[in-house]
Amino acid sequence: MAGVLAAGSLATGSLAACSTSASGDLEPTSAANTSAEPSPTEGTTGPTTASSEPGVDVLVVPPAAEELPSTWQERFVIGYGPGRELLGTSPGGDSGSLDIGPEFGAPGPDGTWWFLDPAKLRIAHYDATGHFLDQARIPSSLLVDGHYFQWQLPHVMADGTLVASRLAPDQSFLLRLRDGVLDEIPVDGFFSPAYDDGTLLYGSTGQHSFAAVDPADGSLQRVSRLLTPSGTPFRIQVGNKLRIQIGDSSAVLPIRSPSGAKAHVGIEVRAGADDSLHLFMYGAGEDDESRQLVGSTVVSPDGRVSHVEALPDPFSEADSGSPAHLVIAPGSSRPMLVYVMPDGVHVYERTSAG
């Protein structure tokens, strides 16, 4: 079943697929305000990662790799434990037998990182190498029923504002951290963010439609396309085939396992400052649904799709299950991955165009 990319619809098991869709002409929408284009920040920019290879016409998603390919490296690890410098874990699973790590993190335009840390009721702040800087404690007035930390899917916008989403039965809310001040605002309807262009959040409304939300006031507008940070419209649909439209270019690629069988994958997408699109994919093939397929690819601004490189399985007993692994800092074109593992949170970055 084809659908527009949406974080709220990605399953995080061995078989993942998107389920929202939008109909009508795929024209750029005026709902997205891209007047505030982020500028690159020292320490966050990297070599252009849009591949110079001719491109592929079939997307072959490989089995999960045992280790990182040479194009990636581990940037830092933050362990779990008491004290401000380490992240916390919460009991989960049957009878609380598992230690669930934090709700992922996101880099800011200055290269520092913010992690949602439910176990310690805070947002923890680290530098670009994973050293602790400070924290923002969540007051009881913002916790659900005065006790529960329920935000997820963090994004840091081009102006440095951190936002995270909380879903209620018929309503959504955005937690915001701006210039050291925490608050929460309602969204005009149900909304689960999957992507941001540095100014607006984009995601599923839960009603087979996609929307953009302004984190300044929570206003929501339906959209048919997403925008890169520079304002280029694009659209990605995934089912048995990957359909990509970026600017005036388009591509349709079958999705296959290495044996040639149809593969079903969930996709996380981020856009670089150079208009490249980075896709992180995970799922399974119809030939062997027990085998996890994991990889990443790059879509160049002219619509060429690179071969998929295998990456390690991101799922562990400590993973909270949110589709928030892939990140790019505002103003950068370098993709990074966040893996929440039993020994700590691992951050990886792609250091070579390959």
PDB file of C-alpha atoms in Angstrom, residues 14 16 19 47-48 56 64 67 70 95 107 125 162 176 180 241 246 253 256 264 276 284 306 309 314 318-319 329 351:
ATOM      1  CA  SER A  14      10.769  -6.503  11.004  1.00  0.00           C
ATOM      2  CA  ALA A  16       7.680  -1.474   8.162  1.00  0.00           C
ATOM      3  CA  SER A  19       0.262   4.239   5.266  1.00  0.00           C
ATOM      4  CA  PRO A  47      31.287  17.159   2.219  1.00  0.00           C
ATOM      5  CA  THR A  48      28.456  17.085  -0.269  1.00  0.00           C
ATOM      6  CA  VAL A  56      19.994   3.078  -9.891  1.00  0.00           C
ATOM      7  CA  ALA A  64      21.423  -5.376   8.214  1.00  0.00           C
ATOM      8  CA  GLU A  67      29.280  -3.191  11.368  1.00  0.00           C
ATOM      9  CA  SER A  70      33.728   2.774   5.807  1.00  0.00           C
ATOM     10  CA  SER A  95       6.755  -6.667  34.133  1.00  0.00           C
ATOM     11  CA  PRO A 107      21.369  18.372  16.694  1.00  0.00           C
ATOM     12  CA  HIS A 125      22.172  19.149  26.321  1.00  0.00           C
ATOM     13  CA  LEU A 162      13.724  22.475  20.044  1.00  0.00           C
ATOM     14  CA  ARG A 176       9.156  23.968  22.890  1.00  0.00           C
ATOM     15  CA  GLY A 180      16.122  28.482  27.736  1.00  0.00           C
ATOM     16  CA  LYS A 241       7.823   1.041  -5.358  1.00  0.00           C
ATOM     17  CA  ILE A 246      12.025  16.701  -6.322  1.00  0.00           C
ATOM     18  CA  LEU A 253      11.983   2.528  -8.413  1.00  0.00           C
ATOM     19  CA  ARG A 256      13.591  -5.357  -3.711  1.00  0.00           C
ATOM     20  CA  HIS A 264       8.410  -3.558   2.237  1.00  0.00           C
ATOM     21  CA  SER A 276      20.088  16.283  -1.348  1.00  0.00           C
ATOM     22  CA  ALA A 284      11.812  -7.020   5.194  1.00  0.00           C
ATOM     23  CA  SER A 306      22.283   6.099  -5.233  1.00  0.00           C
ATOM     24  CA  GLU A 309      24.497   0.901   1.577  1.00  0.00           C
ATOM     25  CA  PRO A 314      18.902   0.051  14.725  1.00  0.00           C
ATOM     26  CA  ALA A 318      16.398  -0.304  24.768  1.00  0.00           C
ATOM     27  CA  ASP A 319      14.856   1.399  21.709  1.00  0.00           C
ATOM     28  CA  ALA A 329      21.681  19.541  11.684  1.00  0.00           C
ATOM     29  CA  THR A 351      31.922  11.223   6.717  1.00  0.00           C
TER      30      THR A 351
END
